[in-house]
JSON list of C-alpha atoms in Angstrom, two decimals:
[
{"chain": "A", "resi": 1, "resn": "MET", "atom": "CA", "xyz": [-3.34, 1.79, 18.17]},
{"chain": "A", "resi": 2, "resn": "SER", "atom": "CA", "xyz": [-3.00, -1.82, 16.58]},
{"chain": "A", "resi": 3, "resn": "VAL", "atom": "CA", "xyz": [-2.35, 0.00, 13.24]},
{"chain": "A", "resi": 4, "resn": "GLU", "atom": "CA", "xyz": [0.80, 1.74, 14.77]},
{"chain": "A", "resi": 5, "resn": "PHE", "atom": "CA", "xyz": [2.01, -1.53, 16.28]},
{"chain": "A", "resi": 6, "resn": "LEU", "atom": "CA", "xyz": [1.51, -3.08, 12.69]},
{"chain": "A", "resi": 7, "resn": "LYS", "atom": "CA", "xyz": [3.27, -0.09, 11.27]},
{"chain": "A", "resi": 8, "resn": "ASN", "atom": "CA", "xyz": [6.18, -0.45, 13.64]},
{"chain": "A", "resi": 9, "resn": "ILE", "atom": "CA", "xyz": [6.63, -4.15, 12.71]},
{"chain": "A", "resi": 10, "resn": "TYR", "atom": "CA", "xyz": [6.39, -3.17, 9.02]},
{"chain": "A", "resi": 11, "resn": "SER", "atom": "CA", "xyz": [9.20, -0.87, 9.25]},
{"chain": "A", "resi": 12, "resn": "GLU", "atom": "CA", "xyz": [11.38, -3.29, 11.18]},
{"chain": "A", "resi": 13, "resn": "LEU", "atom": "CA", "xyz": [10.90, -5.76, 8.59]},
{"chain": "A", "resi": 14, "resn": "LEU", "atom": "CA", "xyz": [11.81, -2.72, 5.89]},
{"chain": "A", "resi": 15, "resn": "GLN", "atom": "CA", "xyz": [15.05, -2.14, 7.91]},
{"chain": "A", "resi": 16, "resn": "GLN", "atom": "CA", "xyz": [15.81, -5.91, 8.15]},
{"chain": "A", "resi": 17, "resn": "LYS", "atom": "CA", "xyz": [15.57, -6.16, 4.43]},
{"chain": "A", "resi": 18, "resn": "SER", "atom": "CA", "xyz": [17.69, -3.34, 3.72]},
{"chain": "A", "resi": 19, "resn": "GLU", "atom": "CA", "xyz": [20.16, -4.78, 6.20]},
{"chain": "A", "resi": 20, "resn": "LEU", "atom": "CA", "xyz": [20.20, -8.11, 4.15]},
{"chain": "A", "resi": 21, "resn": "GLU", "atom": "CA", "xyz": [20.45, -6.50, 0.83]},
{"chain": "A", "resi": 22, "resn": "LEU", "atom": "CA", "xyz": [23.39, -4.51, 2.05]},
{"chain": "A", "resi": 23, "resn": "GLU", "atom": "CA", "xyz": [25.04, -7.75, 3.58]},
{"chain": "A", "resi": 24, "resn": "GLN", "atom": "CA", "xyz": [24.05, -9.62, 0.26]},
{"chain": "A", "resi": 25, "resn": "ASN", "atom": "CA", "xyz": [26.02, -6.97, -1.84]},
{"chain": "A", "resi": 26, "resn": "ASN", "atom": "CA", "xyz": [29.14, -7.09, 0.75]},
{"chain": "A", "resi": 27, "resn": "ILE", "atom": "CA", "xyz": [29.03, -10.88, -0.24]},
{"chain": "A", "resi": 28, "resn": "VAL", "atom": "CA", "xyz": [29.02, -10.43, -3.89]},
{"chain": "A", "resi": 29, "resn": "ILE", "atom": "CA", "xyz": [32.03, -7.75, -3.59]},
{"chain": "A", "resi": 30, "resn": "LYS", "atom": "CA", "xyz": [33.96, -10.31, -1.17]},
{"chain": "A", "resi": 31, "resn": "LEU", "atom": "CA", "xyz": [33.24, -13.11, -3.60]},
{"chain": "A", "resi": 32, "resn": "ASN", "atom": "CA", "xyz": [34.43, -11.22, -6.64]},
{"chain": "A", "resi": 33, "resn": "GLU", "atom": "CA", "xyz": [37.51, -10.11, -4.86]},
{"chain": "A", "resi": 34, "resn": "ASN", "atom": "CA", "xyz": [38.08, -13.70, -3.80]},
{"chain": "A", "resi": 35, "resn": "GLU", "atom": "CA", "xyz": [37.83, -14.74, -7.12]},
{"chain": "A", "resi": 36, "resn": "LYS", "atom": "CA", "xyz": [40.37, -12.25, -8.26]},
{"chain": "A", "resi": 37, "resn": "TYR", "atom": "CA", "xyz": [42.72, -13.49, -5.53]},
{"chain": "A", "resi": 38, "resn": "ILE", "atom": "CA", "xyz": [42.33, -17.14, -6.16]},
{"chain": "A", "resi": 39, "resn": "LYS", "atom": "CA", "xyz": [42.83, -16.25, -9.95]},
{"chain": "A", "resi": 40, "resn": "ARG", "atom": "CA", "xyz": [46.31, -14.59, -9.19]},
{"chain": "A", "resi": 41, "resn": "PHE", "atom": "CA", "xyz": [47.48, -17.14, -7.12]},
{"chain": "A", "resi": 42, "resn": "LYS", "atom": "CA", "xyz": [46.67, -20.06, -9.43]},
{"chain": "A", "resi": 43, "resn": "LYS", "atom": "CA", "xyz": [48.43, -17.92, -12.16]},
{"chain": "A", "resi": 44, "resn": "GLU", "atom": "CA", "xyz": [51.39, -17.34, -9.74]},
{"chain": "A", "resi": 45, "resn": "GLU", "atom": "CA", "xyz": [51.31, -21.08, -9.01]},
{"chain": "A", "resi": 46, "resn": "GLU", "atom": "CA", "xyz": [51.63, -22.23, -12.50]},
{"chain": "A", "resi": 47, "resn": "GLU", "atom": "CA", "xyz": [54.41, -19.76, -13.08]},
{"chain": "A", "resi": 48, "resn": "ASN", "atom": "CA", "xyz": [56.12, -20.95, -10.19]},
{"chain": "A", "resi": 49, "resn": "TYR", "atom": "CA", "xyz": [55.65, -24.59, -11.38]},
{"chain": "A", "resi": 50, "resn": "ASP", "atom": "CA", "xyz": [57.12, -23.80, -14.94]},
{"chain": "A", "resi": 51, "resn": "ALA", "atom": "CA", "xyz": [59.93, -22.00, -13.43]},
{"chain": "A", "resi": 52, "resn": "PHE", "atom": "CA", "xyz": [61.03, -24.50, -11.22]},
{"chain": "A", "resi": 53, "resn": "SER", "atom": "CA", "xyz": [60.58, -28.26, -11.18]},
{"chain": "A", "resi": 54, "resn": "PRO", "atom": "CA", "xyz": [57.81, -30.32, -10.09]},
{"chain": "A", "resi": 55, "resn": "ARG", "atom": "CA", "xyz": [59.40, -31.35, -7.08]},
{"chain": "A", "resi": 56, "resn": "ASN", "atom": "CA", "xyz": [59.25, -28.03, -5.43]},
{"chain": "A", "resi": 57, "resn": "GLN", "atom": "CA", "xyz": [55.85, -26.49, -5.60]},
{"chain": "A", "resi": 58, "resn": "ASN", "atom": "CA", "xyz": [55.09, -23.31, -3.43]},
{"chain": "A", "resi": 59, "resn": "GLN", "atom": "CA", "xyz": [52.75, -24.66, -0.74]},
{"chain": "A", "resi": 60, "resn": "ASP", "atom": "CA", "xyz": [51.86, -21.53, 0.77]},
{"chain": "A", "resi": 61, "resn": "LEU", "atom": "CA", "xyz": [49.97, -20.49, -2.44]},
{"chain": "A", "resi": 62, "resn": "LYS", "atom": "CA", "xyz": [47.97, -23.88, -2.33]},
{"chain": "A", "resi": 63, "resn": "LYS", "atom": "CA", "xyz": [46.91, -23.15, 1.34]},
{"chain": "A", "resi": 64, "resn": "LYS", "atom": "CA", "xyz": [45.84, -19.34, 0.29]},
{"chain": "A", "resi": 65, "resn": "ILE", "atom": "CA", "xyz": [44.01, -20.89, -2.65]},
{"chain": "A", "resi": 66, "resn": "ALA", "atom": "CA", "xyz": [42.04, -23.43, -0.37]},
{"chain": "A", "resi": 67, "resn": "SER", "atom": "CA", "xyz": [41.44, -20.83, 2.27]},
{"chain": "A", "resi": 68, "resn": "PHE", "atom": "CA", "xyz": [39.98, -18.35, -0.39]},
{"chain": "A", "resi": 69, "resn": "GLU", "atom": "CA", "xyz": [37.89, -21.17, -1.69]},
{"chain": "A", "resi": 70, "resn": "LYS", "atom": "CA", "xyz": [36.67, -22.19, 1.60]},
{"chain": "A", "resi": 71, "resn": "LYS", "atom": "CA", "xyz": [35.69, -18.53, 2.22]},
{"chain": "A", "resi": 72, "resn": "ASN", "atom": "CA", "xyz": [33.84, -18.41, -0.97]},
{"chain": "A", "resi": 73, "resn": "ARG", "atom": "CA", "xyz": [31.97, -21.69, 0.10]},
{"chain": "A", "resi": 74, "resn": "LEU", "atom": "CA", "xyz": [30.98, -19.90, 3.26]},
{"chain": "A", "resi": 75, "resn": "PHE", "atom": "CA", "xyz": [30.16, -16.87, 1.27]},
{"chain": "A", "resi": 76, "resn": "LEU", "atom": "CA", "xyz": [27.93, -18.77, -1.02]},
{"chain": "A", "resi": 77, "resn": "GLN", "atom": "CA", "xyz": [25.99, -20.57, 1.91]},
{"chain": "A", "resi": 78, "resn": "ARG", "atom": "CA", "xyz": [25.47, -17.36, 3.71]},
{"chain": "A", "resi": 79, "resn": "LYS", "atom": "CA", "xyz": [24.36, -15.80, 0.26]},
{"chain": "A", "resi": 80, "resn": "GLU", "atom": "CA", "xyz": [21.89, -18.31, -0.02]},
{"chain": "A", "resi": 81, "resn": "GLU", "atom": "CA", "xyz": [20.67, -17.91, 3.50]},
{"chain": "A", "resi": 82, "resn": "ILE", "atom": "CA", "xyz": [20.41, -14.29, 3.08]},
{"chain": "A", "resi": 83, "resn": "LYS", "atom": "CA", "xyz": [18.40, -15.00, -0.20]},
{"chain": "A", "resi": 84, "resn": "LYS", "atom": "CA", "xyz": [15.91, -17.28, 1.88]},
{"chain": "A", "resi": 85, "resn": "GLU", "atom": "CA", "xyz": [15.28, -14.79, 4.44]},
{"chain": "A", "resi": 86, "resn": "LEU", "atom": "CA", "xyz": [14.46, -12.03, 1.96]},
{"chain": "A", "resi": 87, "resn": "THR", "atom": "CA", "xyz": [11.93, -14.11, 0.46]},
{"chain": "A", "resi": 88, "resn": "GLU", "atom": "CA", "xyz": [10.51, -14.53, 3.81]},
{"chain": "A", "resi": 89, "resn": "ILE", "atom": "CA", "xyz": [10.55, -11.12, 4.56]},
{"chain": "A", "resi": 90, "resn": "ASP", "atom": "CA", "xyz": [9.13, -10.13, 1.23]},
{"chain": "A", "resi": 91, "resn": "LEU", "atom": "CA", "xyz": [6.22, -12.24, 1.86]},
{"chain": "A", "resi": 92, "resn": "LYS", "atom": "CA", "xyz": [5.61, -10.74, 5.14]},
{"chain": "A", "resi": 93, "resn": "ILE", "atom": "CA", "xyz": [5.69, -7.30, 3.75]},
{"chain": "A", "resi": 94, "resn": "GLN", "atom": "CA", "xyz": [3.28, -8.19, 0.86]},
{"chain": "A", "resi": 95, "resn": "GLY", "atom": "CA", "xyz": [0.84, -9.25, 3.57]},
{"chain": "A", "resi": 96, "resn": "PHE", "atom": "CA", "xyz": [1.27, -6.11, 5.39]},
{"chain": "A", "resi": 97, "resn": "ASP", "atom": "CA", "xyz": [0.63, -3.78, 2.37]},
{"chain": "A", "resi": 98, "resn": "ALA", "atom": "CA", "xyz": [-2.31, -6.13, 1.64]},
{"chain": "A", "resi": 99, "resn": "VAL", "atom": "CA", "xyz": [-3.45, -5.16, 5.54]},
{"chain": "A", "resi": 100, "resn": "PHE", "atom": "CA", "xyz": [-2.48, -1.48, 5.02]},
{"chain": "A", "resi": 101, "resn": "LYS", "atom": "CA", "xyz": [-4.44, -1.49, 1.81]},
{"chain": "A", "resi": 102, "resn": "GLU", "atom": "CA", "xyz": [-7.62, -3.02, 3.39]},
{"chain": "A", "resi": 103, "resn": "GLU", "atom": "CA", "xyz": [-7.31, -0.56, 6.22]},
{"chain": "A", "resi": 104, "resn": "LYS", "atom": "CA", "xyz": [-7.23, 2.36, 3.78]},
{"chain": "A", "resi": 105, "resn": "MET", "atom": "CA", "xyz": [-10.31, 1.08, 1.84]},
{"chain": "A", "resi": 106, "resn": "VAL", "atom": "CA", "xyz": [-12.43, 0.78, 5.29]},
{"chain": "A", "resi": 107, "resn": "LYS", "atom": "CA", "xyz": [-11.34, 4.30, 6.15]},
{"chain": "A", "resi": 108, "resn": "SER", "atom": "CA", "xyz": [-12.33, 5.40, 2.77]},
{"chain": "A", "resi": 109, "resn": "SER", "atom": "CA", "xyz": [-15.32, 3.45, 2.80]},
{"chain": "A", "resi": 110, "resn": "PHE", "atom": "CA", "xyz": [-16.14, 4.86, 6.28]},
{"chain": "A", "resi": 111, "resn": "LYS", "atom": "CA", "xyz": [-15.39, 8.54, 5.10]},
{"chain": "A", "resi": 112, "resn": "LYS", "atom": "CA", "xyz": [-17.78, 7.91, 2.17]},
{"chain": "A", "resi": 113, "resn": "ASN", "atom": "CA", "xyz": [-20.58, 6.64, 4.61]},
{"chain": "A", "resi": 114, "resn": "GLU", "atom": "CA", "xyz": [-20.29, 9.76, 6.51]},
{"chain": "A", "resi": 115, "resn": "LYS", "atom": "CA", "xyz": [-20.46, 11.72, 3.31]},
{"chain": "A", "resi": 116, "resn": "GLN", "atom": "CA", "xyz": [-23.62, 9.69, 2.51]},
{"chain": "A", "resi": 117, "resn": "LYS", "atom": "CA", "xyz": [-25.04, 9.92, 5.59]},
{"chain": "A", "resi": 118, "resn": "LYS", "atom": "CA", "xyz": [-24.56, 13.73, 5.51]},
{"chain": "A", "resi": 119, "resn": "LYS", "atom": "CA", "xyz": [-25.99, 14.40, 1.98]},
{"chain": "A", "resi": 120, "resn": "PHE", "atom": "CA", "xyz": [-29.06, 11.95, 3.32]},
{"chain": "A", "resi": 121, "resn": "ARG", "atom": "CA", "xyz": [-29.78, 14.31, 6.51]},
{"chain": "A", "resi": 122, "resn": "LYS", "atom": "CA", "xyz": [-29.31, 17.51, 4.47]},
{"chain": "A", "resi": 123, "resn": "PHE", "atom": "CA", "xyz": [-31.79, 15.95, 1.92]},
{"chain": "A", "resi": 124, "resn": "GLN", "atom": "CA", "xyz": [-34.29, 14.95, 4.85]},
{"chain": "A", "resi": 125, "resn": "GLU", "atom": "CA", "xyz": [-34.10, 18.60, 6.13]},
{"chain": "A", "resi": 126, "resn": "THR", "atom": "CA", "xyz": [-35.04, 20.09, 2.78]},
{"chain": "A", "resi": 127, "resn": "TYR", "atom": "CA", "xyz": [-38.16, 17.97, 2.35]},
{"chain": "A", "resi": 128, "resn": "ILE", "atom": "CA", "xyz": [-39.15, 18.21, 5.75]},
{"chain": "A", "resi": 129, "resn": "LYS", "atom": "CA", "xyz": [-38.85, 22.02, 5.22]},
{"chain": "A", "resi": 130, "resn": "ASP", "atom": "CA", "xyz": [-40.60, 21.67, 1.81]},
{"chain": "A", "resi": 131, "resn": "ILE", "atom": "CA", "xyz": [-43.50, 19.44, 3.58]},
{"chain": "A", "resi": 132, "resn": "SER", "atom": "CA", "xyz": [-43.94, 21.82, 6.37]},
{"chain": "A", "resi": 133, "resn": "SER", "atom": "CA", "xyz": [-44.19, 24.57, 4.04]},
{"chain": "A", "resi": 134, "resn": "ILE", "atom": "CA", "xyz": [-47.09, 22.68, 2.07]},
{"chain": "A", "resi": 135, "resn": "ILE", "atom": "CA", "xyz": [-48.75, 21.94, 5.36]},
{"chain": "A", "resi": 136, "resn": "ASN", "atom": "CA", "xyz": [-48.57, 25.68, 6.41]},
{"chain": "A", "resi": 137, "resn": "LYS", "atom": "CA", "xyz": [-50.31, 26.68, 2.94]},
{"chain": "A", "resi": 138, "resn": "LEU", "atom": "CA", "xyz": [-53.05, 23.84, 3.24]},
{"chain": "A", "resi": 139, "resn": "GLU", "atom": "CA", "xyz": [-53.98, 25.09, 6.63]},
{"chain": "A", "resi": 140, "resn": "PHE", "atom": "CA", "xyz": [-53.93, 28.45, 5.61]},
{"chain": "A", "resi": 141, "resn": "CYS", "atom": "CA", "xyz": [-56.13, 27.50, 2.25]},
{"chain": "A", "resi": 142, "resn": "SER", "atom": "CA", "xyz": [-58.55, 25.81, 4.73]},
{"chain": "A", "resi": 143, "resn": "GLN", "atom": "CA", "xyz": [-59.25, 28.54, 6.47]},
{"chain": "A", "resi": 144, "resn": "LEU", "atom": "CA", "xyz": [-59.48, 30.78, 3.25]},
{"chain": "A", "resi": 145, "resn": "VAL", "atom": "CA", "xyz": [-62.26, 28.66, 1.72]},
{"chain": "A", "resi": 146, "resn": "ASP", "atom": "CA", "xyz": [-64.86, 30.17, 3.71]},
{"chain": "A", "resi": 147, "resn": "VAL", "atom": "CA", "xyz": [-63.62, 33.84, 3.43]},
{"chain": "A", "resi": 148, "resn": "ASP", "atom": "CA", "xyz": [-62.23, 34.02, 0.24]},
{"chain": "A", "resi": 149, "resn": "PRO", "atom": "CA", "xyz": [-62.42, 31.21, -2.29]},
{"chain": "A", "resi": 150, "resn": "GLY", "atom": "CA", "xyz": [-60.56, 33.10, -5.16]},
{"chain": "A", "resi": 151, "resn": "ARG", "atom": "CA", "xyz": [-57.70, 33.40, -3.02]},
{"chain": "A", "resi": 152, "resn": "CYS", "atom": "CA", "xyz": [-57.86, 30.00, -1.72]},
{"chain": "A", "resi": 153, "resn": "LYS", "atom": "CA", "xyz": [-57.93, 28.83, -5.39]},
{"chain": "A", "resi": 154, "resn": "LEU", "atom": "CA", "xyz": [-54.69, 30.62, -6.18]},
{"chain": "A", "resi": 155, "resn": "GLU", "atom": "CA", "xyz": [-53.04, 29.21, -3.21]},
{"chain": "A", "resi": 156, "resn": "LEU", "atom": "CA", "xyz": [-53.85, 25.69, -4.17]},
{"chain": "A", "resi": 157, "resn": "SER", "atom": "CA", "xyz": [-52.63, 26.40, -7.61]},
{"chain": "A", "resi": 158, "resn": "SER", "atom": "CA", "xyz": [-49.28, 27.91, -6.68]},
{"chain": "A", "resi": 159, "resn": "LEU", "atom": "CA", "xyz": [-49.13, 24.52, -4.35]},
{"chain": "A", "resi": 160, "resn": "ILE", "atom": "CA", "xyz": [-49.42, 22.36, -6.97]},
{"chain": "A", "resi": 161, "resn": "LYS", "atom": "CA", "xyz": [-46.80, 24.10, -9.33]},
{"chain": "A", "resi": 162, "resn": "MET", "atom": "CA", "xyz": [-44.65, 24.21, -6.46]},
{"chain": "A", "resi": 163, "resn": "LEU", "atom": "CA", "xyz": [-45.18, 20.20, -6.06]},
{"chain": "A", "resi": 164, "resn": "SER", "atom": "CA", "xyz": [-44.93, 19.60, -9.81]},
{"chain": "A", "resi": 165, "resn": "GLY", "atom": "CA", "xyz": [-41.93, 21.51, -9.83]},
{"chain": "A", "resi": 166, "resn": "LYS", "atom": "CA", "xyz": [-40.21, 19.39, -6.93]},
{"chain": "A", "resi": 167, "resn": "ILE", "atom": "CA", "xyz": [-41.58, 16.14, -8.80]},
{"chain": "A", "resi": 168, "resn": "GLU", "atom": "CA", "xyz": [-39.92, 17.25, -11.90]},
{"chain": "A", "resi": 169, "resn": "ASP", "atom": "CA", "xyz": [-36.71, 17.80, -10.17]},
{"chain": "A", "resi": 170, "resn": "ASP", "atom": "CA", "xyz": [-36.42, 14.78, -8.57]},
{"chain": "A", "resi": 171, "resn": "ARG", "atom": "CA", "xyz": [-37.28, 13.10, -11.94]},
{"chain": "A", "resi": 172, "resn": "LYS", "atom": "CA", "xyz": [-34.12, 14.87, -13.85]},
{"chain": "A", "resi": 173, "resn": "VAL", "atom": "CA", "xyz": [-31.79, 14.00, -10.70]},
{"chain": "A", "resi": 174, "resn": "SER", "atom": "CA", "xyz": [-32.83, 10.40, -11.14]},
{"chain": "A", "resi": 175, "resn": "GLU", "atom": "CA", "xyz": [-32.38, 10.26, -15.02]},
{"chain": "A", "resi": 176, "resn": "THR", "atom": "CA", "xyz": [-29.10, 11.79, -14.79]},
{"chain": "A", "resi": 177, "resn": "GLY", "atom": "CA", "xyz": [-27.77, 9.52, -12.16]},
{"chain": "A", "resi": 178, "resn": "GLU", "atom": "CA", "xyz": [-26.88, 11.67, -9.52]},
{"chain": "A", "resi": 179, "resn": "GLU", "atom": "CA", "xyz": [-27.05, 10.61, -6.20]},
{"chain": "A", "resi": 180, "resn": "VAL", "atom": "CA", "xyz": [-29.93, 12.10, -4.06]},
{"chain": "A", "resi": 181, "resn": "PHE", "atom": "CA", "xyz": [-27.90, 11.13, -0.66]}
]
C-alpha cells in the first residue's frame, strides 16, 4: 500500500517535470522570438534615424524595444526558476528510484529465500526418506541375523553400498559448488 502511494507521488513528480520542461521550451521559443523582434525594431529605428534628422526619433519603437527587453528579463528569470525546480524534482526522482530499486532487491531477496527454503525442504524430505529406508533395512537385518545370516550379510552390504553412493553424490555436489538448499 505504501509502495503504491510512493508510486503515485513519483508519477506526479514525473508529470510536474514534463510540464516544467514544456514550459521551459516555450520560454526558449518566446525568448528567440523576442530577440528577433528586438533586432528588427532596432534595425528599423536605425533606418528611421538615418532617414530623418536626430530630432524626430520614433518613440513607439523605443517603447516596443523596452517592452520586449522587459519581457525577456522576465522570461530569463522564470527560466532560472524552472531550472531550480527541475533540479529539485530530479533529486526527488533519484531518491524515489533508489527506494524502488531497494524495494525490488528486497522482493528479489525474499523470492530467493523462498526458493532456498523450498530446496531445503525438498532436501530434508529426501534425506528423511533415505534415513527411513536405512532404518527399515537395519530392522529387517536385525530380524534376519538369527534366521538367515547369509541374507543378513547381503542386506548389510547393499546398505553399505547405498550409503557410500549417497556420500559420493554429496561430495560431487559440494565439489562442483552446486547449492544443496
